[in-house]
PDB file of N, CA and C in Angstrom:
ATOM      1  N   MET A   3       0.797  -1.391   0.008  1.00 94.00           N
ATOM      2  CA  MET A   3      -0.033   0.050   0.083  1.00 94.00           C
ATOM      3  C   MET A   3       0.962   1.083  -0.035  1.00 94.00           C
ATOM      4  N   PHE A   4       0.568   2.335  -0.566  1.00 97.00           N
ATOM      5  CA  PHE A   4       1.152   3.526  -0.734  1.00 97.00           C
ATOM      6  C   PHE A   4       0.195   4.716  -0.813  1.00 97.00           C
ATOM      7  N   PHE A   5       0.733   6.006  -0.505  1.00 98.00           N
ATOM      8  CA  PHE A   5       0.021   7.241  -0.593  1.00 98.00           C
ATOM      9  C   PHE A   5       0.429   8.140  -1.610  1.00 98.00           C
ATOM     10  N   GLU A   6      -0.281   9.014  -2.142  1.00 98.00           N
ATOM     11  CA  GLU A   6      -0.064  10.199  -3.133  1.00 98.00           C
ATOM     12  C   GLU A   6      -0.152  11.425  -2.363  1.00 98.00           C
ATOM     13  N   LEU A   7       0.854  12.333  -2.035  1.00 98.00           N
ATOM     14  CA  LEU A   7       0.679  13.332  -1.502  1.00 98.00           C
ATOM     15  C   LEU A   7       0.665  14.444  -2.443  1.00 98.00           C
ATOM     16  N   ARG A   8      -0.389  15.248  -3.008  1.00 98.00           N
ATOM     17  CA  ARG A   8      -0.508  15.886  -4.220  1.00 98.00           C
ATOM     18  C   ARG A   8      -0.357  17.288  -3.946  1.00 98.00           C
ATOM     19  N   PHE A   9       0.490  18.121  -4.286  1.00 98.00           N
ATOM     20  CA  PHE A   9       0.294  19.558  -3.950  1.00 98.00           C
ATOM     21  C   PHE A   9      -0.169  20.305  -5.475  1.00 98.00           C
ATOM     22  N   TYR A  10      -1.279  20.980  -5.103  1.00 98.00           N
ATOM     23  CA  TYR A  10      -1.661  21.650  -6.183  1.00 98.00           C
ATOM     24  C   TYR A  10      -1.369  22.936  -6.256  1.00 98.00           C
ATOM     25  N   PRO A  11      -0.713  23.891  -7.329  1.00 98.00           N
ATOM     26  CA  PRO A  11      -0.957  25.539  -7.102  1.00 98.00           C
ATOM     27  C   PRO A  11      -2.180  25.736  -7.911  1.00 98.00           C
ATOM     28  N   VAL A  12      -2.811  26.519  -7.093  1.00 98.00           N
ATOM     29  CA  VAL A  12      -4.385  26.981  -7.467  1.00 98.00           C
ATOM     30  C   VAL A  12      -4.099  28.725  -7.821  1.00 98.00           C
ATOM     31  N   LYS A  13      -4.464  28.968  -9.250  1.00 98.00           N
ATOM     32  CA  LYS A  13      -4.468  30.114  -9.569  1.00 98.00           C
ATOM     33  C   LYS A  13      -5.015  31.190  -8.695  1.00 98.00           C
ATOM     34  N   PRO A  14      -4.317  32.516  -8.708  1.00 97.00           N
ATOM     35  CA  PRO A  14      -4.508  33.465  -7.911  1.00 97.00           C
ATOM     36  C   PRO A  14      -6.178  33.889  -8.005  1.00 97.00           C
ATOM     37  N   GLY A  15      -6.709  34.012  -6.384  1.00 97.00           N
ATOM     38  CA  GLY A  15      -8.155  34.238  -6.391  1.00 97.00           C
ATOM     39  C   GLY A  15      -8.971  33.118  -6.767  1.00 97.00           C
ATOM     40  N   LYS A  16      -8.581  31.867  -6.966  1.00 98.00           N
ATOM     41  CA  LYS A  16      -9.414  30.887  -7.436  1.00 98.00           C
ATOM     42  C   LYS A  16      -9.605  29.817  -6.183  1.00 98.00           C
ATOM     43  N   MET A  17      -9.184  29.843  -5.189  1.00 98.00           N
ATOM     44  CA  MET A  17      -8.883  28.735  -4.115  1.00 98.00           C
ATOM     45  C   MET A  17     -10.369  28.413  -3.494  1.00 98.00           C
ATOM     46  N   GLU A  18     -11.258  29.234  -3.565  1.00 97.00           N
ATOM     47  CA  GLU A  18     -12.729  28.940  -2.912  1.00 97.00           C
ATOM     48  C   GLU A  18     -13.267  28.169  -4.095  1.00 97.00           C
ATOM     49  N   GLU A  19     -13.138  28.329  -5.337  1.00 98.00           N
ATOM     50  CA  GLU A  19     -13.891  27.734  -6.494  1.00 98.00           C
ATOM     51  C   GLU A  19     -13.100  26.549  -6.635  1.00 98.00           C
ATOM     52  N   TRP A  20     -11.839  26.634  -6.244  1.00 98.00           N
ATOM     53  CA  TRP A  20     -10.971  25.115  -6.517  1.00 98.00           C
ATOM     54  C   TRP A  20     -11.651  24.170  -5.356  1.00 98.00           C
ATOM     55  N   VAL A  21     -11.386  24.530  -4.230  1.00 98.00           N
ATOM     56  CA  VAL A  21     -12.066  23.704  -3.166  1.00 98.00           C
ATOM     57  C   VAL A  21     -13.476  23.102  -3.386  1.00 98.00           C
ATOM     58  N   ASN A  22     -14.250  24.077  -3.766  1.00 98.00           N
ATOM     59  CA  ASN A  22     -15.724  23.690  -4.189  1.00 98.00           C
ATOM     60  C   ASN A  22     -15.478  22.605  -5.266  1.00 98.00           C
ATOM     61  N   GLN A  23     -14.773  22.672  -6.493  1.00 98.00           N
ATOM     62  CA  GLN A  23     -14.880  21.974  -7.411  1.00 98.00           C
ATOM     63  C   GLN A  23     -14.100  20.588  -6.858  1.00 98.00           C
ATOM     64  N   MET A  24     -13.257  20.500  -6.111  1.00 98.00           N
ATOM     65  CA  MET A  24     -12.674  19.256  -5.500  1.00 98.00           C
ATOM     66  C   MET A  24     -13.448  18.636  -4.657  1.00 98.00           C
ATOM     67  N   GLU A  25     -14.248  19.220  -3.848  1.00 98.00           N
ATOM     68  CA  GLU A  25     -15.260  18.615  -2.874  1.00 98.00           C
ATOM     69  C   GLU A  25     -16.498  18.388  -3.500  1.00 98.00           C
ATOM     70  N   GLU A  26     -16.908  18.906  -4.436  1.00 98.00           N
ATOM     71  CA  GLU A  26     -18.204  18.834  -5.038  1.00 98.00           C
ATOM     72  C   GLU A  26     -18.262  17.672  -6.270  1.00 98.00           C
ATOM     73  N   VAL A  27     -17.202  17.908  -6.941  1.00 98.00           N
ATOM     74  CA  VAL A  27     -16.759  17.373  -8.375  1.00 98.00           C
ATOM     75  C   VAL A  27     -16.010  16.151  -8.453  1.00 98.00           C
ATOM     76  N   VAL A  28     -14.619  16.502  -8.245  1.00 98.00           N
ATOM     77  CA  VAL A  28     -13.416  15.621  -8.321  1.00 98.00           C
ATOM     78  C   VAL A  28     -13.414  14.390  -7.427  1.00 98.00           C
ATOM     79  N   ILE A  29     -13.552  14.907  -6.216  1.00 98.00           N
ATOM     80  CA  ILE A  29     -13.286  13.688  -5.132  1.00 98.00           C
ATOM     81  C   ILE A  29     -14.474  12.821  -5.269  1.00 98.00           C
ATOM     82  N   PRO A  30     -15.734  13.468  -5.270  1.00 98.00           N
ATOM     83  CA  PRO A  30     -17.016  12.426  -5.360  1.00 98.00           C
ATOM     84  C   PRO A  30     -16.788  11.492  -6.747  1.00 98.00           C
ATOM     85  N   PHE A  31     -16.574  12.027  -7.801  1.00 98.00           N
ATOM     86  CA  PHE A  31     -16.092  11.458  -9.041  1.00 98.00           C
ATOM     87  C   PHE A  31     -15.144  10.267  -9.086  1.00 98.00           C
ATOM     88  N   GLN A  32     -13.593  10.612  -8.093  1.00 98.00           N
ATOM     89  CA  GLN A  32     -12.750   9.739  -8.188  1.00 98.00           C
ATOM     90  C   GLN A  32     -13.038   8.530  -7.284  1.00 98.00           C
ATOM     91  N   VAL A  33     -14.048   8.827  -6.018  1.00 98.00           N
ATOM     92  CA  VAL A  33     -14.190   7.923  -5.034  1.00 98.00           C
ATOM     93  C   VAL A  33     -15.349   6.923  -5.915  1.00 98.00           C
ATOM     94  N   SER A  34     -16.215   7.483  -6.863  1.00 98.00           N
ATOM     95  CA  SER A  34     -17.246   6.572  -7.284  1.00 98.00           C
ATOM     96  C   SER A  34     -16.462   5.655  -8.282  1.00 98.00           C
ATOM     97  N   ARG A  35     -15.406   6.003  -8.657  1.00 97.00           N
ATOM     98  CA  ARG A  35     -14.324   5.094  -9.801  1.00 97.00           C
ATOM     99  C   ARG A  35     -13.460   4.281  -8.657  1.00 97.00           C
ATOM    100  N   GLY A  36     -13.597   4.395  -7.349  1.00 97.00           N
ATOM    101  CA  GLY A  36     -12.788   3.209  -6.711  1.00 97.00           C
ATOM    102  C   GLY A  36     -11.555   3.996  -5.985  1.00 97.00           C
ATOM    103  N   ILE A  37     -11.408   5.330  -6.158  1.00 97.00           N
ATOM    104  CA  ILE A  37     -10.178   5.925  -5.473  1.00 97.00           C
ATOM    105  C   ILE A  37     -10.440   5.738  -3.762  1.00 97.00           C
ATOM    106  N   THR A  38      -9.328   5.802  -3.086  1.00 97.00           N
ATOM    107  CA  THR A  38      -9.513   5.643  -1.745  1.00 97.00           C
ATOM    108  C   THR A  38      -9.173   7.133  -1.284  1.00 97.00           C
ATOM    109  N   PHE A  39      -9.778   8.079  -1.083  1.00 97.00           N
ATOM    110  CA  PHE A  39      -9.585   9.381  -0.773  1.00 97.00           C
ATOM    111  C   PHE A  39      -9.189   9.468   0.731  1.00 97.00           C
ATOM    112  N   VAL A  40      -8.196  10.246   1.140  1.00 97.00           N
ATOM    113  CA  VAL A  40      -7.727  10.114   2.640  1.00 97.00           C
ATOM    114  C   VAL A  40      -8.309  11.545   3.239  1.00 97.00           C
ATOM    115  N   ALA A  41      -7.473  12.633   2.702  1.00 97.00           N
ATOM    116  CA  ALA A  41      -7.772  13.952   2.911  1.00 97.00           C
ATOM    117  C   ALA A  41      -7.505  14.864   2.192  1.00 97.00           C
ATOM    118  N   SER A  42      -7.890  16.275   2.133  1.00 98.00           N
ATOM    119  CA  SER A  42      -7.650  17.236   1.625  1.00 98.00           C
ATOM    120  C   SER A  42      -7.356  18.617   2.653  1.00 98.00           C
ATOM    121  N   PHE A  43      -6.474  19.351   2.183  1.00 98.00           N
ATOM    122  CA  PHE A  43      -5.894  20.800   2.966  1.00 98.00           C
ATOM    123  C   PHE A  43      -5.958  21.994   1.947  1.00 98.00           C
ATOM    124  N   VAL A  44      -6.072  23.039   2.636  1.00 98.00           N
ATOM    125  CA  VAL A  44      -5.562  24.099   1.966  1.00 98.00           C
ATOM    126  C   VAL A  44      -4.371  24.758   2.899  1.00 98.00           C
ATOM    127  N   SER A  45      -3.328  25.249   2.315  1.00 97.00           N
ATOM    128  CA  SER A  45      -2.112  25.521   3.018  1.00 97.00           C
ATOM    129  C   SER A  45      -2.325  26.606   3.885  1.00 97.00           C
ATOM    130  N   LEU A  46      -1.845  26.453   5.186  1.00 97.00           N
ATOM    131  CA  LEU A  46      -1.926  27.803   5.902  1.00 97.00           C
ATOM    132  C   LEU A  46      -0.408  28.738   5.515  1.00 97.00           C
ATOM    133  N   ASP A  47       0.591  28.361   5.101  1.00 97.00           N
ATOM    134  CA  ASP A  47       1.585  28.970   4.572  1.00 97.00           C
ATOM    135  C   ASP A  47       1.607  29.657   3.131  1.00 97.00           C
ATOM    136  N   ASN A  48       0.884  29.144   2.137  1.00 96.00           N
ATOM    137  CA  ASN A  48       0.801  29.303   0.995  1.00 96.00           C
ATOM    138  C   ASN A  48      -0.891  29.616   0.417  1.00 96.00           C
ATOM    139  N   PRO A  49      -1.406  30.770   0.479  1.00 95.00           N
ATOM    140  CA  PRO A  49      -2.645  30.880   0.089  1.00 95.00           C
ATOM    141  C   PRO A  49      -3.301  30.241  -1.238  1.00 95.00           C
ATOM    142  N   ASP A  50      -2.228  29.986  -1.967  1.00 97.00           N
ATOM    143  CA  ASP A  50      -2.215  29.609  -3.527  1.00 97.00           C
ATOM    144  C   ASP A  50      -1.975  27.877  -3.434  1.00 97.00           C
ATOM    145  N   GLU A  51      -2.149  27.483  -2.404  1.00 98.00           N
ATOM    146  CA  GLU A  51      -1.540  25.828  -2.601  1.00 98.00           C
ATOM    147  C   GLU A  51      -2.907  25.086  -1.852  1.00 98.00           C
ATOM    148  N   TYR A  52      -2.883  23.908  -2.626  1.00 98.00           N
ATOM    149  CA  TYR A  52      -4.095  22.854  -2.288  1.00 98.00           C
ATOM    150  C   TYR A  52      -3.384  21.573  -2.103  1.00 98.00           C
ATOM    151  N   ILE A  53      -3.630  20.835  -0.925  1.00 98.00           N
ATOM    152  CA  ILE A  53      -2.897  19.671  -0.970  1.00 98.00           C
ATOM    153  C   ILE A  53      -3.940  18.416  -0.642  1.00 98.00           C
ATOM    154  N   TRP A  54      -3.771  17.269  -1.094  1.00 98.00           N
ATOM    155  CA  TRP A  54      -4.631  16.178  -0.940  1.00 98.00           C
ATOM    156  C   TRP A  54      -3.889  14.859  -1.147  1.00 98.00           C
ATOM    157  N   ILE A  55      -4.664  13.910  -0.303  1.00 98.00           N
ATOM    158  CA  ILE A  55      -3.890  12.457  -0.195  1.00 98.00           C
ATOM    159  C   ILE A  55      -4.861  11.337  -0.662  1.00 98.00           C
ATOM    160  N   ARG A  56      -4.348  10.521  -1.327  1.00 98.00           N
ATOM    161  CA  ARG A  56      -5.034   9.252  -1.797  1.00 98.00           C
ATOM    162  C   ARG A  56      -4.174   8.219  -1.519  1.00 98.00           C
ATOM    163  N   ARG A  57      -4.795   7.134  -1.367  1.00 97.00           N
ATOM    164  CA  ARG A  57      -4.349   5.721  -0.984  1.00 97.00           C
ATOM    165  C   ARG A  57      -4.551   4.603  -2.047  1.00 97.00           C
ATOM    166  N   PHE A  58      -3.491   3.844  -2.314  1.00 98.00           N
ATOM    167  CA  PHE A  58      -3.589   2.861  -3.399  1.00 98.00           C
ATOM    168  C   PHE A  58      -3.093   1.475  -2.745  1.00 98.00           C
ATOM    169  N   GLU A  59      -3.560   0.642  -3.033  1.00 97.00           N
ATOM    170  CA  GLU A  59      -3.298  -0.791  -2.868  1.00 97.00           C
ATOM    171  C   GLU A  59      -1.804  -1.348  -3.360  1.00 97.00           C
ATOM    172  N   SER A  60      -1.797  -1.012  -4.601  1.00 97.00           N
ATOM    173  CA  SER A  60      -0.640  -1.377  -5.381  1.00 97.00           C
ATOM    174  C   SER A  60      -0.329  -0.216  -6.801  1.00 97.00           C
ATOM    175  N   GLU A  61       0.617  -0.466  -7.223  1.00 96.00           N
ATOM    176  CA  GLU A  61       0.925   0.117  -8.316  1.00 96.00           C
ATOM    177  C   GLU A  61      -0.034  -0.313  -9.510  1.00 96.00           C
ATOM    178  N   GLU A  62      -0.491  -1.673  -9.401  1.00 97.00           N
ATOM    179  CA  GLU A  62      -1.368  -2.004 -10.601  1.00 97.00           C
ATOM    180  C   GLU A  62      -2.791  -1.526 -10.228  1.00 97.00           C
ATOM    181  N   GLU A  63      -3.270  -1.350  -8.943  1.00 97.00           N
ATOM    182  CA  GLU A  63      -4.440  -0.812  -8.701  1.00 97.00           C
ATOM    183  C   GLU A  63      -4.424   0.852  -9.129  1.00 97.00           C
ATOM    184  N   LYS A  64      -3.475   1.362  -8.682  1.00 97.00           N
ATOM    185  CA  LYS A  64      -3.127   2.798  -9.159  1.00 97.00           C
ATOM    186  C   LYS A  64      -3.350   2.949 -10.716  1.00 97.00           C
ATOM    187  N   GLU A  65      -2.758   2.183 -11.600  1.00 97.00           N
ATOM    188  CA  GLU A  65      -2.713   2.108 -13.254  1.00 97.00           C
ATOM    189  C   GLU A  65      -4.053   2.079 -13.365  1.00 97.00           C
ATOM    190  N   ARG A  66      -4.726   0.781 -12.876  1.00 98.00           N
ATOM    191  CA  ARG A  66      -6.055   0.781 -13.310  1.00 98.00           C
ATOM    192  C   ARG A  66      -7.072   1.777 -13.216  1.00 98.00           C
ATOM    193  N   LEU A  67      -6.848   2.392 -11.850  1.00 98.00           N
ATOM    194  CA  LEU A  67      -7.897   3.703 -11.334  1.00 98.00           C
ATOM    195  C   LEU A  67      -7.608   4.794 -12.384  1.00 98.00           C
ATOM    196  N   TYR A  68      -6.187   5.090 -12.486  1.00 97.00           N
ATOM    197  CA  TYR A  68      -5.888   6.214 -13.451  1.00 97.00           C
ATOM    198  C   TYR A  68      -6.763   6.003 -14.767  1.00 97.00           C
ATOM    199  N   LYS A  69      -6.583   4.937 -15.277  1.00 98.00           N
ATOM    200  CA  LYS A  69      -7.038   4.756 -16.608  1.00 98.00           C
ATOM    201  C   LYS A  69      -8.550   4.741 -16.755  1.00 98.00           C
ATOM    202  N   THR A  70      -9.227   4.527 -15.665  1.00 97.00           N
ATOM    203  CA  THR A  70     -10.643   4.486 -15.276  1.00 97.00           C
ATOM    204  C   THR A  70     -11.142   6.015 -15.138  1.00 97.00           C
ATOM    205  N   ILE A  71     -10.424   6.775 -14.566  1.00 98.00           N
ATOM    206  CA  ILE A  71     -10.704   7.980 -14.472  1.00 98.00           C
ATOM    207  C   ILE A  71     -10.579   9.205 -15.416  1.00 98.00           C
ATOM    208  N   TYR A  72      -8.940   9.093 -15.765  1.00 97.00           N
ATOM    209  CA  TYR A  72      -8.533  10.147 -16.696  1.00 97.00           C
ATOM    210  C   TYR A  72      -8.698   9.608 -18.215  1.00 97.00           C
ATOM    211  N   GLU A  73      -9.031   8.584 -18.344  1.00 97.00           N
ATOM    212  CA  GLU A  73      -9.379   8.470 -20.045  1.00 97.00           C
ATOM    213  C   GLU A  73     -11.016   8.164 -20.050  1.00 97.00           C
ATOM    214  N   SER A  74     -11.959   8.537 -18.989  1.00 98.00           N
ATOM    215  CA  SER A  74     -13.026   8.567 -19.166  1.00 98.00           C
ATOM    216  C   SER A  74     -13.706  10.038 -19.878  1.00 98.00           C
ATOM    217  N   ASP A  75     -14.732   9.675 -20.588  1.00 98.00           N
ATOM    218  CA  ASP A  75     -15.212  10.920 -21.283  1.00 98.00           C
ATOM    219  C   ASP A  75     -15.501  12.079 -20.549  1.00 98.00           C
ATOM    220  N   VAL A  76     -16.099  11.711 -19.012  1.00 98.00           N
ATOM    221  CA  VAL A  76     -16.442  12.634 -18.002  1.00 98.00           C
ATOM    222  C   VAL A  76     -15.357  13.549 -17.681  1.00 98.00           C
ATOM    223  N   TRP A  77     -14.214  12.679 -17.534  1.00 98.00           N
ATOM    224  CA  TRP A  77     -12.964  13.521 -17.141  1.00 98.00           C
ATOM    225  C   TRP A  77     -12.459  14.515 -18.260  1.00 98.00           C
ATOM    226  N   LYS A  78     -12.448  14.019 -19.343  1.00 97.00           N
ATOM    227  CA  LYS A  78     -11.693  14.605 -20.720  1.00 97.00           C
ATOM    228  C   LYS A  78     -12.615  15.591 -21.281  1.00 97.00           C
ATOM    229  N   GLU A  79     -13.943  15.450 -20.782  1.00 97.00           N
ATOM    230  CA  GLU A  79     -14.809  16.679 -21.513  1.00 97.00           C
ATOM    231  C   GLU A  79     -15.467  17.508 -20.404  1.00 97.00           C
ATOM    232  N   GLN A  80     -15.583  17.324 -19.156  1.00 97.00           N
ATOM    233  CA  GLN A  80     -16.255  18.151 -18.219  1.00 97.00           C
ATOM    234  C   GLN A  80     -15.047  18.673 -17.029  1.00 97.00           C
ATOM    235  N   ILE A  81     -14.679  17.602 -16.413  1.00 98.00           N
ATOM    236  CA  ILE A  81     -13.926  18.021 -15.104  1.00 98.00           C
ATOM    237  C   ILE A  81     -12.623  18.217 -15.432  1.00 98.00           C
ATOM    238  N   GLY A  82     -11.811  17.722 -16.341  1.00 97.00           N
ATOM    239  CA  GLY A  82     -10.490  18.127 -16.779  1.00 97.00           C
ATOM    240  C   GLY A  82     -10.449  19.472 -17.170  1.00 97.00           C
ATOM    241  N   PRO A  83     -11.175  20.037 -18.127  1.00 97.00           N
ATOM    242  CA  PRO A  83     -11.097  21.430 -18.503  1.00 97.00           C
ATOM    243  C   PRO A  83     -11.557  22.429 -17.538  1.00 97.00           C
ATOM    244  N   LYS A  84     -12.374  21.954 -16.686  1.00 98.00           N
ATOM    245  CA  LYS A  84     -12.764  23.170 -15.604  1.00 98.00           C
ATOM    246  C   LYS A  84     -11.428  23.172 -14.815  1.00 98.00           C
ATOM    247  N   ASN A  85     -10.880  21.748 -14.105  1.00 98.00           N
ATOM    248  CA  ASN A  85      -9.772  21.789 -13.571  1.00 98.00           C
ATOM    249  C   ASN A  85      -8.681  22.686 -14.076  1.00 98.00           C
ATOM    250  N   GLY A  86      -8.543  22.876 -15.450  1.00 97.00           N
ATOM    251  CA  GLY A  86      -7.341  23.701 -15.927  1.00 97.00           C
ATOM    252  C   GLY A  86      -7.707  25.021 -15.871  1.00 97.00           C
ATOM    253  N   GLU A  87      -8.987  25.704 -15.745  1.00 97.00           N
ATOM    254  CA  GLU A  87      -9.298  27.003 -15.471  1.00 97.00           C
ATOM    255  C   GLU A  87      -8.620  27.361 -13.943  1.00 97.00           C
ATOM    256  N   LEU A  88      -8.576  26.507 -13.245  1.00 98.00           N
ATOM    257  CA  LEU A  88      -8.346  26.675 -11.842  1.00 98.00           C
ATOM    258  C   LEU A  88      -7.012  26.580 -11.269  1.00 98.00           C
ATOM    259  N   ILE A  89      -6.439  25.628 -11.789  1.00 98.00           N
ATOM    260  CA  ILE A  89      -5.022  25.129 -11.430  1.00 98.00           C
ATOM    261  C   ILE A  89      -3.829  25.314 -12.310  1.00 98.00           C
ATOM    262  N   ASP A  90      -2.730  25.474 -11.985  1.00 97.00           N
ATOM    263  CA  ASP A  90      -1.472  25.444 -12.714  1.00 97.00           C
ATOM    264  C   ASP A  90      -1.098  23.900 -12.932  1.00 97.00           C
ATOM    265  N   ARG A  91      -1.556  23.194 -13.833  1.00 95.00           N
ATOM    266  CA  ARG A  91      -1.151  21.925 -13.782  1.00 95.00           C
ATOM    267  C   ARG A  91       0.438  21.496 -13.969  1.00 95.00           C
ATOM    268  N   ALA A  92       0.988  22.378 -14.752  1.00 96.00           N
ATOM    269  CA  ALA A  92       2.411  22.200 -15.025  1.00 96.00           C
ATOM    270  C   ALA A  92       3.273  21.908 -13.916  1.00 96.00           C
ATOM    271  N   ASN A  93       2.661  22.783 -12.623  1.00 98.00           N
ATOM    272  CA  ASN A  93       3.463  22.942 -11.532  1.00 98.00           C
ATOM    273  C   ASN A  93       3.044  21.762 -10.370  1.00 98.00           C
ATOM    274  N   ILE A  94       1.959  20.769 -10.614  1.00 97.00           N
ATOM    275  CA  ILE A  94       1.610  20.008  -9.778  1.00 97.00           C
ATOM    276  C   ILE A  94       2.863  19.224  -9.220  1.00 97.00           C
ATOM    277  N   ARG A  95       2.940  18.840  -8.098  1.00 98.00           N
ATOM    278  CA  ARG A  95       4.081  17.958  -7.095  1.00 98.00           C
ATOM    279  C   ARG A  95       3.238  16.687  -6.682  1.00 98.00           C
ATOM    280  N   VAL A  96       3.857  15.668  -6.990  1.00 97.00           N
ATOM    281  CA  VAL A  96       3.211  14.450  -6.193  1.00 97.00           C
ATOM    282  C   VAL A  96       4.241  13.695  -5.338  1.00 97.00           C
ATOM    283  N   VAL A  97       4.088  13.321  -4.277  1.00 98.00           N
ATOM    284  CA  VAL A  97       4.974  12.711  -3.472  1.00 98.00           C
ATOM    285  C   VAL A  97       4.406  11.143  -3.272  1.00 98.00           C
ATOM    286  N   ARG A  98       5.019  10.206  -3.599  1.00 97.00           N
ATOM    287  CA  ARG A  98       4.520   8.948  -3.355  1.00 97.00           C
ATOM    288  C   ARG A  98       5.257   8.378  -1.843  1.00 97.00           C
ATOM    289  N   MET A  99       4.240   8.070  -0.981  1.00 97.00           N
ATOM    290  CA  MET A  99       4.782   7.609   0.226  1.00 97.00           C
ATOM    291  C   MET A  99       4.284   6.366   0.900  1.00 97.00           C
ATOM    292  N   ALA A 100       4.974   5.848   1.837  1.00 96.00           N
ATOM    293  CA  ALA A 100       4.731   4.539   2.468  1.00 96.00           C
ATOM    294  C   ALA A 100       4.470   4.734   3.980  1.00 96.00           C
ATOM    295  N   ALA A 101       3.459   4.382   4.713  1.00 94.00           N
ATOM    296  CA  ALA A 101       3.115   4.502   5.800  1.00 94.00           C
ATOM    297  C   ALA A 101       4.329   3.618   6.784  1.00 94.00           C
ATOM    298  N   THR A 102       4.710   4.450   7.769  1.00 95.00           N
ATOM    299  CA  THR A 102       5.519   3.771   8.812  1.00 95.00           C
ATOM    300  C   THR A 102       4.653   2.707   9.639  1.00 95.00           C
ATOM    301  N   PRO A 103       5.427   1.702  10.368  1.00 93.00           N
ATOM    302  CA  PRO A 103       4.711   0.791  11.219  1.00 93.00           C
ATOM    303  C   PRO A 103       3.475   1.584  12.331  1.00 93.00           C
ATOM    304  N   LYS A 104       4.091   2.458  12.802  1.00 94.00           N
ATOM    305  CA  LYS A 104       3.402   3.418  13.838  1.00 94.00           C
ATOM    306  C   LYS A 104       2.338   4.401  13.498  1.00 94.00           C
ATOM    307  N   SER A 105       2.255   4.729  11.911  1.00 92.00           N
ATOM    308  CA  SER A 105       1.515   5.989  11.471  1.00 92.00           C
ATOM    309  C   SER A 105       0.154   5.438  11.697  1.00 92.00           C
ATOM    310  N   VAL A 106      -0.530   6.375  11.981  1.00 91.00           N
ATOM    311  CA  VAL A 106      -2.491   6.490  12.214  1.00 91.00           C
ATOM    312  C   VAL A 106      -2.609   6.068  11.019  1.00 91.00           C
ATOM    313  N   ILE A 107      -2.256   6.901  10.018  1.00 86.00           N
ATOM    314  CA  ILE A 107      -2.911   6.641   8.397  1.00 86.00           C
ATOM    315  C   ILE A 107      -2.262   5.402   7.964  1.00 86.00           C
ATOM    316  N   ARG A 108      -3.265   4.602   7.545  1.00 77.00           N
ATOM    317  CA  ARG A 108      -2.905   3.043   7.085  1.00 77.00           C
ATOM    318  C   ARG A 108      -3.749   2.727   5.855  1.00 77.00           C
TER     319      ARG A 108
END
């Protein structure tokens, strides 16, 4: 099992709209396709940074879910274009992590 810690640069003045997009559209859609959503955050140090965490059982599961989500017509025609209006995709940063034995998140 591993986690993705994802840092998204949000376009200036778009954070409220982005959080709504994530909570009302992106996360529910991804969960409906099988993603395990762990948590999401807005940075207290950077007003234009959004952070979220997803969990995968294996690399194979991640690849399957990525295909199910990102190759879907809904993503390509509706969700993806709207996301592009709100975030700077070129500067998204993803950190893959494994929980240590005493980690609360598992």
